[in-house]
mmCIF file of C-alpha atoms and ligand atoms in Angstrom:
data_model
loop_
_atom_site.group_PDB
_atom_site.id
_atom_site.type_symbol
_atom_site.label_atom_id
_atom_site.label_comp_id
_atom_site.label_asym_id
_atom_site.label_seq_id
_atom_site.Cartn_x
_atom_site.Cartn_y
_atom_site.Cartn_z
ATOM 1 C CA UNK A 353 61.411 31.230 59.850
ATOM 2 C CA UNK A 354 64.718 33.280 58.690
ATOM 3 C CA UNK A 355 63.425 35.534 55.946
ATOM 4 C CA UNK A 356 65.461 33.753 52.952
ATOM 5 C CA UNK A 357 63.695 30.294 53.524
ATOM 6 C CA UNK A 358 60.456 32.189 53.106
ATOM 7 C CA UNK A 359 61.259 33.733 50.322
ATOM 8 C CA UNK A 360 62.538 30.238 48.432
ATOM 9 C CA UNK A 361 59.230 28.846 49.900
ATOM 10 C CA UNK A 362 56.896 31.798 48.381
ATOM 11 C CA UNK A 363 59.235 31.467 44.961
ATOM 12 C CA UNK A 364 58.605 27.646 44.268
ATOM 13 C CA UNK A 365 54.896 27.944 45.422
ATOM 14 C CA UNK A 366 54.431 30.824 42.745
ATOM 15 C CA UNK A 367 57.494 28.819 39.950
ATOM 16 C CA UNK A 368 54.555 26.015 40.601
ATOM 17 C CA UNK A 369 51.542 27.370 40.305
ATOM 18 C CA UNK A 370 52.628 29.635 37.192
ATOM 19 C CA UNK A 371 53.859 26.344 35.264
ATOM 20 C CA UNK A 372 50.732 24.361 36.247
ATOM 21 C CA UNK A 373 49.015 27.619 35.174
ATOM 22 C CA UNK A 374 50.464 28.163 31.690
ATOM 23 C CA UNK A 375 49.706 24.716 29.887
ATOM 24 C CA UNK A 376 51.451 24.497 26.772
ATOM 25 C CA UNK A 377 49.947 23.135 23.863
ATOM 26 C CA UNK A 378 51.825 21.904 20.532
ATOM 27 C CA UNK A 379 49.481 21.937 17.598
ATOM 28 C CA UNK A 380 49.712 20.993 14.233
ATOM 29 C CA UNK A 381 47.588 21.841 10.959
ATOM 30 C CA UNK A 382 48.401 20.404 7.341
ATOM 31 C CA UNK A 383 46.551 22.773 4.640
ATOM 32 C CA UNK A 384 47.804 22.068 0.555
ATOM 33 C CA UNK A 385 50.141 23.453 -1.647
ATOM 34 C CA UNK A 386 51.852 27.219 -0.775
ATOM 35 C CA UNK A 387 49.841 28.990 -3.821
ATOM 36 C CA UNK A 388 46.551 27.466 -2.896
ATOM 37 C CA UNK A 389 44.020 29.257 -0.268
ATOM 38 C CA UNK A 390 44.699 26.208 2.462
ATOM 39 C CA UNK A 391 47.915 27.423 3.301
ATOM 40 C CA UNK A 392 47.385 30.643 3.882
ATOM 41 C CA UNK A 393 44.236 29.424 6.157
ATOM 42 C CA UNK A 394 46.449 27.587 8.038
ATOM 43 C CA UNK A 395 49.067 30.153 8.346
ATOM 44 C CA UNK A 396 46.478 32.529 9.470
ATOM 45 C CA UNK A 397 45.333 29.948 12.175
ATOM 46 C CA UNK A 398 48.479 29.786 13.505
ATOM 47 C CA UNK A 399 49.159 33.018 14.260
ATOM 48 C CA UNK A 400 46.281 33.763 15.787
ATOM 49 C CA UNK A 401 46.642 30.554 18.016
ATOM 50 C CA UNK A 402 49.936 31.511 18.782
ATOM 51 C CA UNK A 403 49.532 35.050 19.960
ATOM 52 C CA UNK A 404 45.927 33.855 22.032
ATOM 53 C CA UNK A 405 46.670 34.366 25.580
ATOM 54 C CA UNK A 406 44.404 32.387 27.941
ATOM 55 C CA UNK A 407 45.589 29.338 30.448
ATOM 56 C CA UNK A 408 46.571 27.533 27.381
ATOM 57 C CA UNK A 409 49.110 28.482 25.848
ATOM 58 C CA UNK A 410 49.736 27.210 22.062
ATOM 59 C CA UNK A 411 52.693 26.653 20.225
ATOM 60 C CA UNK A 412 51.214 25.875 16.412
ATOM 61 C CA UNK A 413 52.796 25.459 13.072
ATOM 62 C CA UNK A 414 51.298 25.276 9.628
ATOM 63 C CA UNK A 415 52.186 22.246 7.229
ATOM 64 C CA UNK A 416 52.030 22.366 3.547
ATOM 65 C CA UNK A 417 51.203 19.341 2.447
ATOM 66 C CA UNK A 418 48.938 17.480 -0.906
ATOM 67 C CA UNK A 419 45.677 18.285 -0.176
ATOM 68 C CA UNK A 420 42.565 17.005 1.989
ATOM 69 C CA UNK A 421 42.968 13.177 1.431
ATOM 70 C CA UNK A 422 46.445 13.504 3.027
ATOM 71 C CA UNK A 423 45.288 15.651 5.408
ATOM 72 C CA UNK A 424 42.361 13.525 6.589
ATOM 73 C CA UNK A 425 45.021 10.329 6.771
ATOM 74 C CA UNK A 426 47.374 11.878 8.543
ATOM 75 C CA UNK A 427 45.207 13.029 10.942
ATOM 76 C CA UNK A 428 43.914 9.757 11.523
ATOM 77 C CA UNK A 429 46.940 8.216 11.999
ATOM 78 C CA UNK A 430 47.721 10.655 14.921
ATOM 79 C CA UNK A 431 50.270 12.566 12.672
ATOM 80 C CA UNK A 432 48.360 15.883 12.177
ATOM 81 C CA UNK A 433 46.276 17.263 14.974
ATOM 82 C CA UNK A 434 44.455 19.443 13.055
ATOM 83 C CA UNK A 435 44.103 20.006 8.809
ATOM 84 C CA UNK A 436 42.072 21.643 6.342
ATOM 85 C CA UNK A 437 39.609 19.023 3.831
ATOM 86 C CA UNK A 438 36.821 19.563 1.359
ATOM 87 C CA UNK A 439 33.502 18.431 2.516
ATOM 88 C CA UNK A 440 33.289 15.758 0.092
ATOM 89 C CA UNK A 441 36.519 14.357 1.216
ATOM 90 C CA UNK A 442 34.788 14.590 5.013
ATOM 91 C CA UNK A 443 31.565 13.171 3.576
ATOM 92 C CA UNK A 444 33.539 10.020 1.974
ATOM 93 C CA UNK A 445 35.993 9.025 4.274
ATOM 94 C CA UNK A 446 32.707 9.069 6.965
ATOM 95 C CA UNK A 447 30.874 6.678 4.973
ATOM 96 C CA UNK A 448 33.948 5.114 3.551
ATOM 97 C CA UNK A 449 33.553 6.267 0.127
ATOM 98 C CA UNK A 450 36.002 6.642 -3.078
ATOM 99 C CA UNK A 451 39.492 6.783 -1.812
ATOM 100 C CA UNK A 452 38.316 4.951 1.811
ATOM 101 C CA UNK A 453 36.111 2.091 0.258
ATOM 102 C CA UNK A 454 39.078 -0.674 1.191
ATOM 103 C CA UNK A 455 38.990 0.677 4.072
ATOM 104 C CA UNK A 456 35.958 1.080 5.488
ATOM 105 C CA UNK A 457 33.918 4.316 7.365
ATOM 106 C CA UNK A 458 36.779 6.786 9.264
ATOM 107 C CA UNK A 459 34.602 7.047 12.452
ATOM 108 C CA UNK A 460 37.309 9.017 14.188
ATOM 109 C CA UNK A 461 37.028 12.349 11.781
ATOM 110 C CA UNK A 462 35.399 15.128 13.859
ATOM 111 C CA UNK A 463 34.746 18.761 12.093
ATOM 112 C CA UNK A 464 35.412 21.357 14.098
ATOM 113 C CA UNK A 465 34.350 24.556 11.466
ATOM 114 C CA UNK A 466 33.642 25.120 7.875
ATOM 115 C CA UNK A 467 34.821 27.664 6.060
ATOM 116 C CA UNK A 468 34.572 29.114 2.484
ATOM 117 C CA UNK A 469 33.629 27.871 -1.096
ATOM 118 C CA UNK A 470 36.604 25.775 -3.269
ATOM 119 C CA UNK A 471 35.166 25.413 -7.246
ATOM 120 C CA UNK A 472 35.897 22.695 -9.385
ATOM 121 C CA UNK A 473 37.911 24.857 -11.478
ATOM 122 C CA UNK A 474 39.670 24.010 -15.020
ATOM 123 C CA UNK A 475 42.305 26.119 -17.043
ATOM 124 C CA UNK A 476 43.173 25.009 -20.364
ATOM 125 C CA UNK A 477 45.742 26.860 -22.629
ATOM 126 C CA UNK A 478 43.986 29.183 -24.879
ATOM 127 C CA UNK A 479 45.936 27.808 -28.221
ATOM 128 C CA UNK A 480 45.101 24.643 -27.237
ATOM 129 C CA UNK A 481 41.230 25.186 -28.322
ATOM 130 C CA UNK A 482 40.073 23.688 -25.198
ATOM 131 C CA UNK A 483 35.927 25.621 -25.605
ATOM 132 C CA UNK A 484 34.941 23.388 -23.800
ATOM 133 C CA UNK A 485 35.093 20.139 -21.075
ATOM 134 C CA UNK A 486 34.511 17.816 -23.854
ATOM 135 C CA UNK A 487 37.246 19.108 -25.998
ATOM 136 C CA UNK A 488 39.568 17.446 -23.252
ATOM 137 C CA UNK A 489 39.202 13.871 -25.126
ATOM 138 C CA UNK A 490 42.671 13.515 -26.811
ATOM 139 C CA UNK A 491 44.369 15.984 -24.913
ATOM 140 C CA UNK A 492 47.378 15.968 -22.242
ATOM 141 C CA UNK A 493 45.253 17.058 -18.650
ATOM 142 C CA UNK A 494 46.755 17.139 -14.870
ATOM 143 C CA UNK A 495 44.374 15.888 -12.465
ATOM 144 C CA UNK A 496 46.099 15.707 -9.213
ATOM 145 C CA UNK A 497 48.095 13.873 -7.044
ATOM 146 C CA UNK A 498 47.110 10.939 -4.920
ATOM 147 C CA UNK A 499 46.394 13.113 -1.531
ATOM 148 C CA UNK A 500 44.953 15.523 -3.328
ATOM 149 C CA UNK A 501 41.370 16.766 -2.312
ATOM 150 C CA UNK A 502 40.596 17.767 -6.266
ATOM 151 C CA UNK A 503 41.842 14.690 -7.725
ATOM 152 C CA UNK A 504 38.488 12.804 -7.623
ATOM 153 C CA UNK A 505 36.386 16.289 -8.210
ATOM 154 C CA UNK A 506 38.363 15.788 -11.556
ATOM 155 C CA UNK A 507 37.565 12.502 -12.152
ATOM 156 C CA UNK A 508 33.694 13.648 -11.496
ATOM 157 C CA UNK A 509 33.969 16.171 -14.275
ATOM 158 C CA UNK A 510 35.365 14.563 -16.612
ATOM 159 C CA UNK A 511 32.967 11.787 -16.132
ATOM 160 C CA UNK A 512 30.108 13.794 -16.002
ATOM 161 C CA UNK A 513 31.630 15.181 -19.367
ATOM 162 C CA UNK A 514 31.196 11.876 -21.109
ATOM 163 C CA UNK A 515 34.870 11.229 -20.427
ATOM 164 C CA UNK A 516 36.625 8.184 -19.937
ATOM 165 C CA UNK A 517 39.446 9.535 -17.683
ATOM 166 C CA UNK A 518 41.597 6.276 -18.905
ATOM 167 C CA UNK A 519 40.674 6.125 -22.319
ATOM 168 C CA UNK A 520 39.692 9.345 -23.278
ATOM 169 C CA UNK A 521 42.724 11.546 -22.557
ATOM 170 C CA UNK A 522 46.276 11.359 -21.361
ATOM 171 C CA UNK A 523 46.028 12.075 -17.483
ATOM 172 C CA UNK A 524 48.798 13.479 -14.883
ATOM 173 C CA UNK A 525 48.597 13.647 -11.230
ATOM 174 C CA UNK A 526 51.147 16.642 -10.141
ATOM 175 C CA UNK A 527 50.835 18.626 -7.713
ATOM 176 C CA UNK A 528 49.176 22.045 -9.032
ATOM 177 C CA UNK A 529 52.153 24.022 -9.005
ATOM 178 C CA UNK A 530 53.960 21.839 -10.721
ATOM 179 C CA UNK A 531 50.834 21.207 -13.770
ATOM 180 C CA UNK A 532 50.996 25.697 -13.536
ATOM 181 C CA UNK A 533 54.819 25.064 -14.822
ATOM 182 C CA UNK A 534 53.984 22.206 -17.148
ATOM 183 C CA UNK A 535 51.180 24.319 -18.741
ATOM 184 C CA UNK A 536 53.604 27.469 -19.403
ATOM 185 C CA UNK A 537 56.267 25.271 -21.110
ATOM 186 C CA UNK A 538 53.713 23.572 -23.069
ATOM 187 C CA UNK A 539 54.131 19.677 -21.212
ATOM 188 C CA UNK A 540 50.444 19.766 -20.620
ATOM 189 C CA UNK A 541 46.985 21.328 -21.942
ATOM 190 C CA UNK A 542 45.044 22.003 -19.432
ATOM 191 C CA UNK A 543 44.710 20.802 -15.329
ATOM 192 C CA UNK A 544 42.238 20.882 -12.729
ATOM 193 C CA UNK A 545 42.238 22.403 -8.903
ATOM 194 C CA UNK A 546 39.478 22.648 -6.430
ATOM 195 C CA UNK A 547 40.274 26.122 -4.605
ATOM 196 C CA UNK A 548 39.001 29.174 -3.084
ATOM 197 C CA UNK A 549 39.091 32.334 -5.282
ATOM 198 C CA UNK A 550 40.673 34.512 -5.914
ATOM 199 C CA UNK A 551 44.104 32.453 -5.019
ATOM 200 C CA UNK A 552 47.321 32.535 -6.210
ATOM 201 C CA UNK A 553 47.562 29.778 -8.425
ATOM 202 C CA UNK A 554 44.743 31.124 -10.390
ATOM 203 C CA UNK A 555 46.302 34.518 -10.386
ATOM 204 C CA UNK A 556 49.776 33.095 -11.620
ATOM 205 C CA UNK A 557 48.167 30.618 -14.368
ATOM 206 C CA UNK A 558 46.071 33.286 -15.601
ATOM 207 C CA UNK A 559 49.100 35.872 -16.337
ATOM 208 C CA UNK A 560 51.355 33.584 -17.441
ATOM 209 C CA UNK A 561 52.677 34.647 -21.178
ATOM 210 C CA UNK A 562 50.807 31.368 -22.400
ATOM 211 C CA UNK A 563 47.419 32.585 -21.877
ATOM 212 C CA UNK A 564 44.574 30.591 -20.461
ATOM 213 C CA UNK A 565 40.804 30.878 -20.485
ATOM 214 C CA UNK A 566 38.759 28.916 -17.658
ATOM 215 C CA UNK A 567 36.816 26.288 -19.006
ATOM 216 C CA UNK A 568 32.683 25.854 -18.154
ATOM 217 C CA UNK A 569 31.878 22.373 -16.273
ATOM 218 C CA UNK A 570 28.220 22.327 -16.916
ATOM 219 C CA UNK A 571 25.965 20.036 -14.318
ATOM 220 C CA UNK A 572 22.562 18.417 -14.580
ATOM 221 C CA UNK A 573 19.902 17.958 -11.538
ATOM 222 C CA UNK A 574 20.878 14.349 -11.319
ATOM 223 C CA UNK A 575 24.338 14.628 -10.734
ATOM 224 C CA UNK A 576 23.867 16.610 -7.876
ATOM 225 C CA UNK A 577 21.298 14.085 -6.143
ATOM 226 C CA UNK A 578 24.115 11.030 -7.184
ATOM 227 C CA UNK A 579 26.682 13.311 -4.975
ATOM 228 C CA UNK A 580 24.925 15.578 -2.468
ATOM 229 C CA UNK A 581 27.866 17.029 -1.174
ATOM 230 C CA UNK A 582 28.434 19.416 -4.259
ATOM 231 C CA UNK A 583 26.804 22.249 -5.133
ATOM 232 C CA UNK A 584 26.328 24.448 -8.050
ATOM 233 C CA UNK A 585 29.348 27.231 -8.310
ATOM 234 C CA UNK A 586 30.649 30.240 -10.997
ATOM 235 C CA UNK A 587 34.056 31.242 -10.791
ATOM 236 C CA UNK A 588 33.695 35.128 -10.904
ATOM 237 C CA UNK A 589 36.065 36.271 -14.103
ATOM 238 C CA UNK A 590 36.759 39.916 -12.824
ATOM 239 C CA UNK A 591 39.135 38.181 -10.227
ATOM 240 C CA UNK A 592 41.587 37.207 -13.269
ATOM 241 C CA UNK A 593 41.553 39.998 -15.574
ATOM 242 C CA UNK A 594 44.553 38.564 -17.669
ATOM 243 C CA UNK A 595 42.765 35.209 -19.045
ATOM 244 C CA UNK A 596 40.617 35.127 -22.124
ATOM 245 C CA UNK A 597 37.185 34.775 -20.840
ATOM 246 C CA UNK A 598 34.604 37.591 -21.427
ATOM 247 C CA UNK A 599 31.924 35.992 -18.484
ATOM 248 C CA UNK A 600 31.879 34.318 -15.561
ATOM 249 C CA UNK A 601 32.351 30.651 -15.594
ATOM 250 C CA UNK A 602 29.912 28.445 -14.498
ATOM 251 C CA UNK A 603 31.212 24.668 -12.468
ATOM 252 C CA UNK A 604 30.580 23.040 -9.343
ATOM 253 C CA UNK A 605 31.774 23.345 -5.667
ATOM 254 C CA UNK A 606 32.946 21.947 -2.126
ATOM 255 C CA UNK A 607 33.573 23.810 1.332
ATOM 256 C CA UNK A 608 36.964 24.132 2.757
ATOM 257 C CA UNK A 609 36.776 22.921 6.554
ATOM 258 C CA UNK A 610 39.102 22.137 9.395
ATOM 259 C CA UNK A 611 38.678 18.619 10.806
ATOM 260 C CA UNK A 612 40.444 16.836 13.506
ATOM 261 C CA UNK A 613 40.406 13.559 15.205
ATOM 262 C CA UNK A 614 37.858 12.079 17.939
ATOM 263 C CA UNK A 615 41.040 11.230 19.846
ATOM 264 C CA UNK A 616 42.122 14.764 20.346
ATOM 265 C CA UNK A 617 41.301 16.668 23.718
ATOM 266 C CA UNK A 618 38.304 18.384 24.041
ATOM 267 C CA UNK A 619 40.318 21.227 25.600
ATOM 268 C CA UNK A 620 42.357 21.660 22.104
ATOM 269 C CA UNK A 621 39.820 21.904 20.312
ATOM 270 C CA UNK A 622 37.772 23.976 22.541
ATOM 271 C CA UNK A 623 40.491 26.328 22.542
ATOM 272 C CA UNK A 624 41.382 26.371 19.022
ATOM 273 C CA UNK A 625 37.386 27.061 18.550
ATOM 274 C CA UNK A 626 37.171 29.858 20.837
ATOM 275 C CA UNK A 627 40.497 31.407 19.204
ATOM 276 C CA UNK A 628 39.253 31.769 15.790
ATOM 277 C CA UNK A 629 35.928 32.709 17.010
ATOM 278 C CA UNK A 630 36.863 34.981 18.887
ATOM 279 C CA UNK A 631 38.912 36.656 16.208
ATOM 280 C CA UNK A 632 36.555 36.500 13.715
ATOM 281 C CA UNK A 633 36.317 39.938 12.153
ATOM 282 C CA UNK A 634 40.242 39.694 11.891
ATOM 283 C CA UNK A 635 39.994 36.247 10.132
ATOM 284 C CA UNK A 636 37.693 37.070 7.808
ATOM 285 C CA UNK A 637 39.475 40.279 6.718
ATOM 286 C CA UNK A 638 42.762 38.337 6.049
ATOM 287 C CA UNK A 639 41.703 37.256 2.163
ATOM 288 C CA UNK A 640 39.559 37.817 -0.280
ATOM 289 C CA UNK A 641 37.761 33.982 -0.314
ATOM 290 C CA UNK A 642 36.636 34.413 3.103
ATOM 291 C CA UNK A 643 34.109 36.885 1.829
ATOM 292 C CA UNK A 644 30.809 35.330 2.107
ATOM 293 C CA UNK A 645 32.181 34.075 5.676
ATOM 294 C CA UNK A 646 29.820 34.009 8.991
ATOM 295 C CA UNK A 647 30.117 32.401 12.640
ATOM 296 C CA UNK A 648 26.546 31.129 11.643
ATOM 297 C CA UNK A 649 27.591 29.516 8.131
ATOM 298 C CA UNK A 650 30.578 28.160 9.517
ATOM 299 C CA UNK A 651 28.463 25.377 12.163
ATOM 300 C CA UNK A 652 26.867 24.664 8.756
ATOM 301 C CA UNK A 653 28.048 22.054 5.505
ATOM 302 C CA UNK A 654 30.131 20.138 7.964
ATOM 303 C CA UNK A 655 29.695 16.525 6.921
ATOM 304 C CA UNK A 656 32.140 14.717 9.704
ATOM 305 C CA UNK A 657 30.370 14.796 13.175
ATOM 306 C CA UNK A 658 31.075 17.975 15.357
ATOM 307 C CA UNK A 659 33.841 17.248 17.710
ATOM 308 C CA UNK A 660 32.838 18.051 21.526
ATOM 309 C CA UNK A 661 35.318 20.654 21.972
ATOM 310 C CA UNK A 662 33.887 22.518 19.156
ATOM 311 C CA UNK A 663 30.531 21.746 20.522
ATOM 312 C CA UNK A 664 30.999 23.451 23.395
ATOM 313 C CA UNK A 665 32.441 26.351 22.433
ATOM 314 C CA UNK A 666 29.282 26.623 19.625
ATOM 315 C CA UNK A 667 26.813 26.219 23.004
ATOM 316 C CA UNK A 668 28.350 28.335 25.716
ATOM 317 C CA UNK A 669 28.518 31.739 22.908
ATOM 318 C CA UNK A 670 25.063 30.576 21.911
ATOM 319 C CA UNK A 671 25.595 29.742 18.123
ATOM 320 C CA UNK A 672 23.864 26.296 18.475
ATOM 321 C CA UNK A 673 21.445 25.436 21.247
HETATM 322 N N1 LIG B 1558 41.119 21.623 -2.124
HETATM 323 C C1 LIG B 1558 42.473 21.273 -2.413
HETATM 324 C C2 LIG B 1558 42.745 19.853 -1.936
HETATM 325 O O1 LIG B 1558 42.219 19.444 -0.935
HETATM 326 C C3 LIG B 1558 43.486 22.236 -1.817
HETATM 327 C C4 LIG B 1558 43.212 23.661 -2.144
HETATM 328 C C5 LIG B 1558 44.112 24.635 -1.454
HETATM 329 O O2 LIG B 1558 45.236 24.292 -1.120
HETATM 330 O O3 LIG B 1558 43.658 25.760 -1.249
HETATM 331 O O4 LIG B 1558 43.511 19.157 -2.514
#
């Protein structure tokens, strides 16, 4: 054999065995609005997927989108492979619930991790003398969009409040960067968002020149046993030194989590598992909700069914049996 054909030979036997080698993967993760703590999650995940080196290689990008009901749909519909969603959000479109009742149980929604606490969390315009959740009745209050996660936590509390969200008070469902504008120019009272803290939304509405206070959303035993999946929560006040409360303010919670579909591979979600896993002391690091975060807590307070790529990963580093 002349010495060029062997060297063609030897260069397509390695050109074929390094592209069969280095799979490619294109992943894609929808989180919430940009001044929410989803985004950011998702922003983080990316870059820590994208600079993973392994056989896989991944090529992900984050998605801003409404919130967890979108999220959950879209992933569903084989639109999103991967997005963030409250557990309640998990927990109903499981046992097809509020927002999935026409539609019956979502048997394809697979957790793969959860993640940190999002509180049920109300600002109201100081001069508008909004004490407390009952003094909503009469007044103008944003409480969500359709694809919004919080939407329905605000429906809960106003509820539990004694509130008739259509008879009661003037309702708005924008998006909660758009209800942080309306509150400033005075379109609006007061709005609801269920979020990590501290996050930037808070921060903004809080220094605002219209000042704010948080309002309380007190709970009673049986509300949490009619709706298991929330849990009680206090916003900690030192994180928003600018609005008018003196204490910390008490309300309920979710957990943030990132869910995917049955349909995807067990191999991307195996390997998105491992990367974040793997990385964990950086992730957690990265903002100041992740604080109470552990590997252990994170197997935990996922209400779709563990997807098998997640599984795995949880079994081989010996976080589940
Ligand atoms: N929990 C919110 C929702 O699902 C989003 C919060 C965020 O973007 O951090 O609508």
């Amino acid at each position: 054999m002349r010495p060029v054909t062997l060297f063609f030979i030897l260069f397509f036997a390695l050109f074929a065995s390094s592209a069969s080698f280095a799979k490619t993967l294109f992943i894609n993760i929808g989180t919430g609005g940009i001044t929410g703590v989803y985004y950011p999650t998702g922003a983080l995940i990316t870059k820590i997927l994208n600079r993973s080196q392994g056989t896989l290689v991944m090529k992900a990008v984050v998605e801003p989108t409404s919130g967890a009901v979108f999220n959950i749909n879209a992933i569903l519909g084989g639109h999103l492979l991967f997005g963030l969603a409250q557990s309640d959000r998990q927990y109903q479109a499981v046992t097809g619930t509020a927002d999935w009742l026409k539609r019956g149980p979502q048997k394809n929604l697979r957790s793969v991790f959860s993640l940190y606490p999002e509180i049920v969390t109300l600002v109201a315009a100081a001069d508008s003398e909004i004490k407390t959740i009952s003094d909503l009745r009469g007044k103008k209050v944003n409480i969500g969009p359709l694809g919004s996660g919080y939407r329905q936590n605000s429906l809960d509390a106003l509820t539990l409040a004694g509130l008739d969200p259509l008879t009661d008070l003037t309702t708005f469902d924008q998006r909660v960067d758009r209800a942080n504008k309306m509150l400033q120019h005075g379109d609006i009272d007061a709005f609801f968002y269920t979020v990590g803290h501290p996050n930037n939304s808070s921060n903004k509405a809080s220094s605002g020149s219209r000042k704010v206070n948080f309002v309380a959303i007190p709970t009673t035993d049986t509300f949490f046993t009619d709706k298991p999946y929330y849990e009680k929560a206090v916003i900690p006040i030192a994180h928003y030194p600018a609005a008018t409360n003196t204490s910390d303010v008490e309300s309920f919670a979710v957990k943030a989590g990132l869910v995917t579909s049955a349909k995807v591979s067990e191999e991307i979600v195996y390997a998105v598992t491992k990367a974040i896993f793997e990385n964990f002391d950086y992730f957690k690091n990265y903002h100041p909700a992740y604080s109470g975060l552990s590997k252990k807590e994170m197997i935990k307070d996922n209400e779709a069914p563990l997807h098998p790529g997640a599984l795995l990963y949880y079994r081989e580093s010996g976080l589940l049996p």
